[in-house]
Amino acid sequence: DSGVTQTPKHLITATGQRVTLRCSPRSGDLSVYWYQQSLDQGLQFLIQYYNGEERAKGNILERFSAQQFPDLHSELNLSSLELGDSALYFCASSLEDRYNEQFFGPGTRLTVL
Amino acid sequence: QQQVKQSPQSLIVQKGGISIINCAYENTAFDYFPWYQQFPGKGPALLIAIRPDVSEKKEGRFTISFNKSAKQFSLHIMDSQPGDSATYFCAALIYNQGGKLIFGQGTELSVKP
């Protein structure tokens, strides 16, 4: 168990809908990362937050947004969902400057029907 | 230039054998190279990592070999065990650009008893 928690575990929704995925980092970790894992794209970095501020950005779609709250938990919002958004979404966390030691949560499996 | 290419896609090894997974990169700005292990239904977990100023790093049965001139690195699993059966991902990071891990496509390892 990495100490990173993600909810929900599974999410099934329809095209065009909006969902929110939640992540609680390990105690003491200030950085939170979001990754998408799909069969065709593999593991792709989406975005990183550090202590509430955006720190790095990957190829995150404009329909996707994230934020990190004062209590350090993070949410990933996915809107106008498409079939191709079906994937596993992982959150990871690390100590403030230890980008090289990211601890991954168990993931949220999103299915868009 | 941001890609990390990983091979083979799948690997079957007998118990006690050596498993070898290879990765290649183009971007010479990468300065940290971790390997992650992922079991079904779980998030990736950091296994072992290396910096480009080191040619080899060993932790227990796991060894990373790094060839800076060839821009290649590999994971060797000695005395492979059925419990090592998992998907392995190589990755690369540019440390001063935050925590954007660039992952290889993954290798599904099966160790037969």
PDB file of C-alpha atoms in Angstrom:
ATOM      1  CA  ASP A   1       0.000   0.000   0.000  1.00  0.00           C
ATOM      2  CA  SER A   2       1.584   3.264  -1.202  1.00  0.00           C
ATOM      3  CA  GLY A   3      -0.409   5.505   1.142  1.00  0.00           C
ATOM      4  CA  VAL A   4      -2.036   7.318  -1.793  1.00  0.00           C
ATOM      5  CA  THR A   5      -5.806   6.909  -1.902  1.00  0.00           C
ATOM      6  CA  GLN A   6      -8.089   7.401  -4.878  1.00  0.00           C
ATOM      7  CA  THR A   7     -11.852   7.436  -5.123  1.00  0.00           C
ATOM      8  CA  PRO A   8     -13.915   6.083  -6.664  1.00  0.00           C
ATOM      9  CA  LYS A   9     -12.346   2.786  -7.666  1.00  0.00           C
ATOM     10  CA  HIS A  10     -14.629   2.363 -10.645  1.00  0.00           C
ATOM     11  CA  LEU A  11     -16.751   4.861 -12.532  1.00  0.00           C
ATOM     12  CA  ILE A  12     -19.161   4.122 -15.354  1.00  0.00           C
ATOM     13  CA  THR A  13     -20.757   7.019 -17.170  1.00  0.00           C
ATOM     14  CA  ALA A  14     -22.098   8.082 -20.549  1.00  0.00           C
ATOM     15  CA  THR A  15     -20.622  10.164 -23.325  1.00  0.00           C
ATOM     16  CA  GLY A  16     -21.003  13.895 -22.806  1.00  0.00           C
ATOM     17  CA  GLN A  17     -21.041  13.627 -19.033  1.00  0.00           C
ATOM     18  CA  ARG A  18     -18.653  15.142 -16.491  1.00  0.00           C
ATOM     19  CA  VAL A  19     -16.903  13.277 -13.670  1.00  0.00           C
ATOM     20  CA  THR A  20     -14.567  14.135 -10.815  1.00  0.00           C
ATOM     21  CA  LEU A  21     -11.806  11.847  -9.620  1.00  0.00           C
ATOM     22  CA  ARG A  22     -10.349  12.382  -6.180  1.00  0.00           C
ATOM     23  CA  CYS A  23      -6.880  11.758  -4.801  1.00  0.00           C
ATOM     24  CA  SER A  24      -5.422  12.022  -1.305  1.00  0.00           C
ATOM     25  CA  PRO A  25      -1.619  12.054  -1.278  1.00  0.00           C
ATOM     26  CA  ARG A  26       0.621  10.362   1.261  1.00  0.00           C
ATOM     27  CA  SER A  27       0.929  12.208   4.510  1.00  0.00           C
ATOM     28  CA  GLY A  28       3.555  14.938   4.120  1.00  0.00           C
ATOM     29  CA  ASP A  29       3.684  14.866   0.336  1.00  0.00           C
ATOM     30  CA  LEU A  30       3.189  18.252  -1.292  1.00  0.00           C
ATOM     31  CA  SER A  31       3.334  17.187  -4.943  1.00  0.00           C
ATOM     32  CA  VAL A  32       0.498  15.413  -6.704  1.00  0.00           C
ATOM     33  CA  TYR A  33       0.630  13.986 -10.223  1.00  0.00           C
ATOM     34  CA  TRP A  34      -2.080  12.639 -12.522  1.00  0.00           C
ATOM     35  CA  TYR A  35      -1.480   9.953 -15.156  1.00  0.00           C
ATOM     36  CA  GLN A  36      -3.732   8.240 -17.665  1.00  0.00           C
ATOM     37  CA  GLN A  37      -3.190   4.601 -18.593  1.00  0.00           C
ATOM     38  CA  SER A  38      -4.853   3.158 -21.677  1.00  0.00           C
ATOM     39  CA  LEU A  39      -4.096   0.217 -23.959  1.00  0.00           C
ATOM     40  CA  ASP A  40      -3.304   2.364 -26.985  1.00  0.00           C
ATOM     41  CA  GLN A  41      -1.513   5.308 -25.302  1.00  0.00           C
ATOM     42  CA  GLY A  42       0.168   3.542 -22.396  1.00  0.00           C
ATOM     43  CA  LEU A  43       0.984   5.561 -19.283  1.00  0.00           C
ATOM     44  CA  GLN A  44       0.772   9.279 -20.014  1.00  0.00           C
ATOM     45  CA  PHE A  45       1.566  12.162 -17.673  1.00  0.00           C
ATOM     46  CA  LEU A  46      -1.288  14.646 -17.440  1.00  0.00           C
ATOM     47  CA  ILE A  47      -0.436  17.287 -14.864  1.00  0.00           C
ATOM     48  CA  GLN A  48       1.469  18.002 -11.629  1.00  0.00           C
ATOM     49  CA  TYR A  49       0.538  20.220  -8.714  1.00  0.00           C
ATOM     50  CA  TYR A  50       2.840  21.328  -5.943  1.00  0.00           C
ATOM     51  CA  ASN A  51       1.309  22.819  -2.807  1.00  0.00           C
ATOM     52  CA  GLY A  52      -1.708  24.080  -4.705  1.00  0.00           C
ATOM     53  CA  GLU A  53       0.121  25.449  -7.732  1.00  0.00           C
ATOM     54  CA  GLU A  54       0.408  23.875 -11.170  1.00  0.00           C
ATOM     55  CA  ARG A  55       4.035  22.786 -11.639  1.00  0.00           C
ATOM     56  CA  ALA A  56       4.155  20.778 -14.877  1.00  0.00           C
ATOM     57  CA  LYS A  57       1.745  19.954 -17.635  1.00  0.00           C
ATOM     58  CA  GLY A  58       1.613  17.108 -20.134  1.00  0.00           C
ATOM     59  CA  ASN A  59      -0.696  16.531 -23.087  1.00  0.00           C
ATOM     60  CA  ILE A  60      -3.788  17.120 -21.002  1.00  0.00           C
ATOM     61  CA  LEU A  61      -6.920  17.749 -23.012  1.00  0.00           C
ATOM     62  CA  GLU A  62      -8.709  21.083 -22.630  1.00  0.00           C
ATOM     63  CA  ARG A  63     -11.769  19.121 -21.474  1.00  0.00           C
ATOM     64  CA  PHE A  64      -9.727  17.951 -18.479  1.00  0.00           C
ATOM     65  CA  SER A  65      -8.770  20.113 -15.536  1.00  0.00           C
ATOM     66  CA  ALA A  66      -7.286  19.546 -12.121  1.00  0.00           C
ATOM     67  CA  GLN A  67      -6.711  21.373  -8.885  1.00  0.00           C
ATOM     68  CA  GLN A  68      -5.038  20.832  -5.554  1.00  0.00           C
ATOM     69  CA  PHE A  69      -6.785  22.075  -2.445  1.00  0.00           C
ATOM     70  CA  PRO A  70      -5.308  23.595   0.750  1.00  0.00           C
ATOM     71  CA  ASP A  71      -5.549  20.209   2.501  1.00  0.00           C
ATOM     72  CA  LEU A  72      -3.403  18.895  -0.417  1.00  0.00           C
ATOM     73  CA  HIS A  73      -5.975  16.531  -1.852  1.00  0.00           C
ATOM     74  CA  SER A  74      -6.441  16.821  -5.576  1.00  0.00           C
ATOM     75  CA  GLU A  75      -9.297  16.422  -8.010  1.00  0.00           C
ATOM     76  CA  LEU A  76      -9.211  15.664 -11.713  1.00  0.00           C
ATOM     77  CA  ASN A  77     -12.270  16.869 -13.601  1.00  0.00           C
ATOM     78  CA  LEU A  78     -13.117  15.285 -16.927  1.00  0.00           C
ATOM     79  CA  SER A  79     -15.903  16.851 -18.967  1.00  0.00           C
ATOM     80  CA  SER A  80     -17.700  16.254 -22.277  1.00  0.00           C
ATOM     81  CA  LEU A  81     -16.576  12.669 -21.969  1.00  0.00           C
ATOM     82  CA  GLU A  82     -15.860  10.615 -25.068  1.00  0.00           C
ATOM     83  CA  LEU A  83     -15.516   6.866 -25.524  1.00  0.00           C
ATOM     84  CA  GLY A  84     -11.763   7.323 -25.896  1.00  0.00           C
ATOM     85  CA  ASP A  85     -11.494   8.749 -22.393  1.00  0.00           C
ATOM     86  CA  SER A  86     -12.114   5.279 -20.973  1.00  0.00           C
ATOM     87  CA  ALA A  87      -8.912   4.465 -19.116  1.00  0.00           C
ATOM     88  CA  LEU A  88      -7.272   3.987 -15.768  1.00  0.00           C
ATOM     89  CA  TYR A  89      -6.433   7.272 -14.083  1.00  0.00           C
ATOM     90  CA  PHE A  90      -3.645   7.212 -11.545  1.00  0.00           C
ATOM     91  CA  CYS A  91      -2.687   9.760  -8.984  1.00  0.00           C
ATOM     92  CA  ALA A  92       0.826   9.804  -7.549  1.00  0.00           C
ATOM     93  CA  SER A  93       2.452  11.899  -4.865  1.00  0.00           C
ATOM     94  CA  SER A  94       5.933  12.767  -3.703  1.00  0.00           C
ATOM     95  CA  LEU A  95       7.769  14.892  -1.200  1.00  0.00           C
ATOM     96  CA  GLU A  96       8.164  18.493  -2.320  1.00  0.00           C
ATOM     97  CA  ASP A  97      11.327  18.149  -4.378  1.00  0.00           C
ATOM     98  CA  ARG A  98      11.549  14.386  -4.745  1.00  0.00           C
ATOM     99  CA  TYR A  99      10.013  14.181  -8.212  1.00  0.00           C
ATOM    100  CA  ASN A 100      11.994  11.026  -8.797  1.00  0.00           C
ATOM    101  CA  GLU A 101      10.197   9.133  -6.036  1.00  0.00           C
ATOM    102  CA  GLN A 102       6.556   9.120  -7.010  1.00  0.00           C
ATOM    103  CA  PHE A 103       4.177   6.848  -5.154  1.00  0.00           C
ATOM    104  CA  PHE A 104       1.167   5.764  -7.148  1.00  0.00           C
ATOM    105  CA  GLY A 105      -2.351   5.187  -5.906  1.00  0.00           C
ATOM    106  CA  PRO A 106      -4.492   2.194  -6.932  1.00  0.00           C
ATOM    107  CA  GLY A 107      -6.192   4.128  -9.726  1.00  0.00           C
ATOM    108  CA  THR A 108      -9.727   4.909 -10.849  1.00  0.00           C
ATOM    109  CA  ARG A 109     -11.063   2.881 -13.757  1.00  0.00           C
ATOM    110  CA  LEU A 110     -13.286   5.094 -15.912  1.00  0.00           C
ATOM    111  CA  THR A 111     -15.609   3.508 -18.427  1.00  0.00           C
ATOM    112  CA  VAL A 112     -17.457   5.784 -20.830  1.00  0.00           C
ATOM    113  CA  LEU A 113     -20.397   4.124 -22.575  1.00  0.00           C
TER     114      LEU A 113
ATOM    115  CA  GLN B   1      12.327  13.416 -28.713  1.00  0.00           C
ATOM    116  CA  GLN B   2      10.307  12.872 -25.585  1.00  0.00           C
ATOM    117  CA  GLN B   3       9.786   9.186 -26.294  1.00  0.00           C
ATOM    118  CA  VAL B   4      11.166   6.218 -24.447  1.00  0.00           C
ATOM    119  CA  LYS B   5      11.057   3.002 -26.460  1.00  0.00           C
ATOM    120  CA  GLN B   6      10.822  -0.302 -24.591  1.00  0.00           C
ATOM    121  CA  SER B   7      11.239  -3.885 -25.720  1.00  0.00           C
ATOM    122  CA  PRO B   8      10.159  -6.620 -25.740  1.00  0.00           C
ATOM    123  CA  GLN B   9       6.425  -6.156 -25.372  1.00  0.00           C
ATOM    124  CA  SER B  10       6.149  -9.497 -23.592  1.00  0.00           C
ATOM    125  CA  LEU B  11       8.613 -11.937 -22.114  1.00  0.00           C
ATOM    126  CA  ILE B  12       8.350 -15.492 -20.838  1.00  0.00           C
ATOM    127  CA  VAL B  13      11.154 -16.762 -18.620  1.00  0.00           C
ATOM    128  CA  GLN B  14      11.633 -19.980 -16.688  1.00  0.00           C
ATOM    129  CA  LYS B  15      11.958 -19.817 -12.928  1.00  0.00           C
ATOM    130  CA  GLY B  16      15.576 -19.170 -12.010  1.00  0.00           C
ATOM    131  CA  GLY B  17      16.368 -17.576 -15.364  1.00  0.00           C
ATOM    132  CA  ILE B  18      17.412 -14.019 -16.190  1.00  0.00           C
ATOM    133  CA  SER B  19      14.822 -11.545 -17.457  1.00  0.00           C
ATOM    134  CA  ILE B  20      16.145  -8.678 -19.560  1.00  0.00           C
ATOM    135  CA  ILE B  21      14.110  -5.650 -20.624  1.00  0.00           C
ATOM    136  CA  ASN B  22      15.573  -2.898 -22.783  1.00  0.00           C
ATOM    137  CA  CYS B  23      14.813   0.779 -23.226  1.00  0.00           C
ATOM    138  CA  ALA B  24      16.134   3.502 -25.498  1.00  0.00           C
ATOM    139  CA  TYR B  25      15.712   7.271 -25.423  1.00  0.00           C
ATOM    140  CA  GLU B  26      16.551  10.230 -27.640  1.00  0.00           C
ATOM    141  CA  ASN B  27      16.452  13.253 -25.365  1.00  0.00           C
ATOM    142  CA  THR B  28      19.868  13.715 -23.759  1.00  0.00           C
ATOM    143  CA  ALA B  29      18.340  16.132 -21.239  1.00  0.00           C
ATOM    144  CA  PHE B  30      16.798  13.200 -19.356  1.00  0.00           C
ATOM    145  CA  ASP B  31      18.669  12.891 -16.078  1.00  0.00           C
ATOM    146  CA  TYR B  32      16.835  10.228 -14.133  1.00  0.00           C
ATOM    147  CA  PHE B  33      15.743   6.772 -15.259  1.00  0.00           C
ATOM    148  CA  PRO B  34      13.429   4.744 -13.002  1.00  0.00           C
ATOM    149  CA  TRP B  35      11.840   1.360 -13.499  1.00  0.00           C
ATOM    150  CA  TYR B  36       8.329   0.694 -12.267  1.00  0.00           C
ATOM    151  CA  GLN B  37       6.620  -2.632 -11.570  1.00  0.00           C
ATOM    152  CA  GLN B  38       2.872  -2.976 -11.927  1.00  0.00           C
ATOM    153  CA  PHE B  39       0.744  -5.920 -10.823  1.00  0.00           C
ATOM    154  CA  PRO B  40      -2.781  -6.372 -12.194  1.00  0.00           C
ATOM    155  CA  GLY B  41      -5.252  -4.063 -10.487  1.00  0.00           C
ATOM    156  CA  LYS B  42      -2.520  -2.030  -8.805  1.00  0.00           C
ATOM    157  CA  GLY B  43      -0.711   1.197  -9.486  1.00  0.00           C
ATOM    158  CA  PRO B  44       2.904   1.242 -10.671  1.00  0.00           C
ATOM    159  CA  ALA B  45       5.496   0.951  -7.910  1.00  0.00           C
ATOM    160  CA  LEU B  46       9.042   2.273  -8.085  1.00  0.00           C
ATOM    161  CA  LEU B  47      11.444  -0.649  -8.334  1.00  0.00           C
ATOM    162  CA  ILE B  48      14.894   0.772  -8.956  1.00  0.00           C
ATOM    163  CA  ALA B  49      16.349   3.881 -10.587  1.00  0.00           C
ATOM    164  CA  ILE B  50      19.594   5.232 -11.988  1.00  0.00           C
ATOM    165  CA  ARG B  51      21.190   8.533 -12.937  1.00  0.00           C
ATOM    166  CA  PRO B  52      23.187   8.861 -16.184  1.00  0.00           C
ATOM    167  CA  ASP B  53      26.505   9.358 -14.417  1.00  0.00           C
ATOM    168  CA  VAL B  54      26.380   5.743 -13.206  1.00  0.00           C
ATOM    169  CA  SER B  55      26.763   2.729 -15.508  1.00  0.00           C
ATOM    170  CA  GLU B  56      25.188   0.124 -13.255  1.00  0.00           C
ATOM    171  CA  LYS B  57      23.030  -0.080 -10.156  1.00  0.00           C
ATOM    172  CA  LYS B  58      22.127  -3.240  -8.324  1.00  0.00           C
ATOM    173  CA  GLU B  59      19.451  -3.803  -5.691  1.00  0.00           C
ATOM    174  CA  GLY B  60      19.014  -7.421  -4.704  1.00  0.00           C
ATOM    175  CA  ARG B  61      18.073  -9.434  -7.796  1.00  0.00           C
ATOM    176  CA  PHE B  62      17.404  -6.297  -9.854  1.00  0.00           C
ATOM    177  CA  THR B  63      20.141  -4.519 -11.837  1.00  0.00           C
ATOM    178  CA  ILE B  64      19.982  -1.522 -14.153  1.00  0.00           C
ATOM    179  CA  SER B  65      22.671  -1.234 -16.798  1.00  0.00           C
ATOM    180  CA  PHE B  66      23.062   2.196 -18.369  1.00  0.00           C
ATOM    181  CA  ASN B  67      24.881   3.047 -21.612  1.00  0.00           C
ATOM    182  CA  LYS B  68      24.963   6.825 -21.966  1.00  0.00           C
ATOM    183  CA  SER B  69      26.674   6.902 -25.365  1.00  0.00           C
ATOM    184  CA  ALA B  70      24.122   4.506 -26.862  1.00  0.00           C
ATOM    185  CA  LYS B  71      21.241   6.200 -25.008  1.00  0.00           C
ATOM    186  CA  GLN B  72      20.050   2.836 -23.793  1.00  0.00           C
ATOM    187  CA  PHE B  73      19.352   1.269 -20.432  1.00  0.00           C
ATOM    188  CA  SER B  74      18.129  -2.122 -19.359  1.00  0.00           C
ATOM    189  CA  LEU B  75      16.668  -3.984 -16.407  1.00  0.00           C
ATOM    190  CA  HIS B  76      18.030  -7.393 -15.496  1.00  0.00           C
ATOM    191  CA  ILE B  77      16.120  -9.615 -13.093  1.00  0.00           C
ATOM    192  CA  MET B  78      18.355 -12.399 -11.847  1.00  0.00           C
ATOM    193  CA  ASP B  79      16.956 -15.712 -10.560  1.00  0.00           C
ATOM    194  CA  SER B  80      13.489 -14.736 -11.813  1.00  0.00           C
ATOM    195  CA  GLN B  81      10.599 -15.976  -9.665  1.00  0.00           C
ATOM    196  CA  PRO B  82       6.895 -16.511 -10.425  1.00  0.00           C
ATOM    197  CA  GLY B  83       6.191 -13.613  -8.033  1.00  0.00           C
ATOM    198  CA  ASP B  84       8.083 -11.328 -10.422  1.00  0.00           C
ATOM    199  CA  SER B  85       5.354 -11.840 -13.027  1.00  0.00           C
ATOM    200  CA  ALA B  86       4.097  -8.318 -13.654  1.00  0.00           C
ATOM    201  CA  THR B  87       4.295  -5.492 -16.171  1.00  0.00           C
ATOM    202  CA  TYR B  88       7.514  -3.491 -16.082  1.00  0.00           C
ATOM    203  CA  PHE B  89       7.831   0.071 -17.283  1.00  0.00           C
ATOM    204  CA  CYS B  90      10.986   2.037 -17.876  1.00  0.00           C
ATOM    205  CA  ALA B  91      10.698   5.786 -17.583  1.00  0.00           C
ATOM    206  CA  ALA B  92      12.706   8.974 -17.881  1.00  0.00           C
ATOM    207  CA  LEU B  93      12.572  12.368 -16.242  1.00  0.00           C
ATOM    208  CA  ILE B  94      14.144  15.805 -16.634  1.00  0.00           C
ATOM    209  CA  TYR B  95      14.517  16.756 -13.013  1.00  0.00           C
ATOM    210  CA  ASN B  96      14.361  20.540 -13.280  1.00  0.00           C
ATOM    211  CA  GLN B  97      11.179  20.345 -15.349  1.00  0.00           C
ATOM    212  CA  GLY B  98       9.196  18.855 -12.491  1.00  0.00           C
ATOM    213  CA  GLY B  99       7.821  15.375 -12.168  1.00  0.00           C
ATOM    214  CA  LYS B 100       6.808  14.605 -15.728  1.00  0.00           C
ATOM    215  CA  LEU B 101       7.692  10.930 -16.051  1.00  0.00           C
ATOM    216  CA  ILE B 102       7.874   9.713 -19.654  1.00  0.00           C
ATOM    217  CA  PHE B 103       7.065   6.000 -19.684  1.00  0.00           C
ATOM    218  CA  GLY B 104       7.998   3.249 -22.079  1.00  0.00           C
ATOM    219  CA  GLN B 105       5.243   1.057 -23.495  1.00  0.00           C
ATOM    220  CA  GLY B 106       5.673  -1.658 -20.861  1.00  0.00           C
ATOM    221  CA  THR B 107       6.813  -5.285 -20.861  1.00  0.00           C
ATOM    222  CA  GLU B 108       4.562  -8.029 -19.585  1.00  0.00           C
ATOM    223  CA  LEU B 109       6.796 -10.566 -17.839  1.00  0.00           C
ATOM    224  CA  SER B 110       5.633 -14.078 -17.111  1.00  0.00           C
ATOM    225  CA  VAL B 111       7.897 -16.338 -15.058  1.00  0.00           C
ATOM    226  CA  LYS B 112       6.973 -20.009 -15.444  1.00  0.00           C
ATOM    227  CA  PRO B 113       7.515 -22.384 -12.510  1.00  0.00           C
TER     228      PRO B 113
END
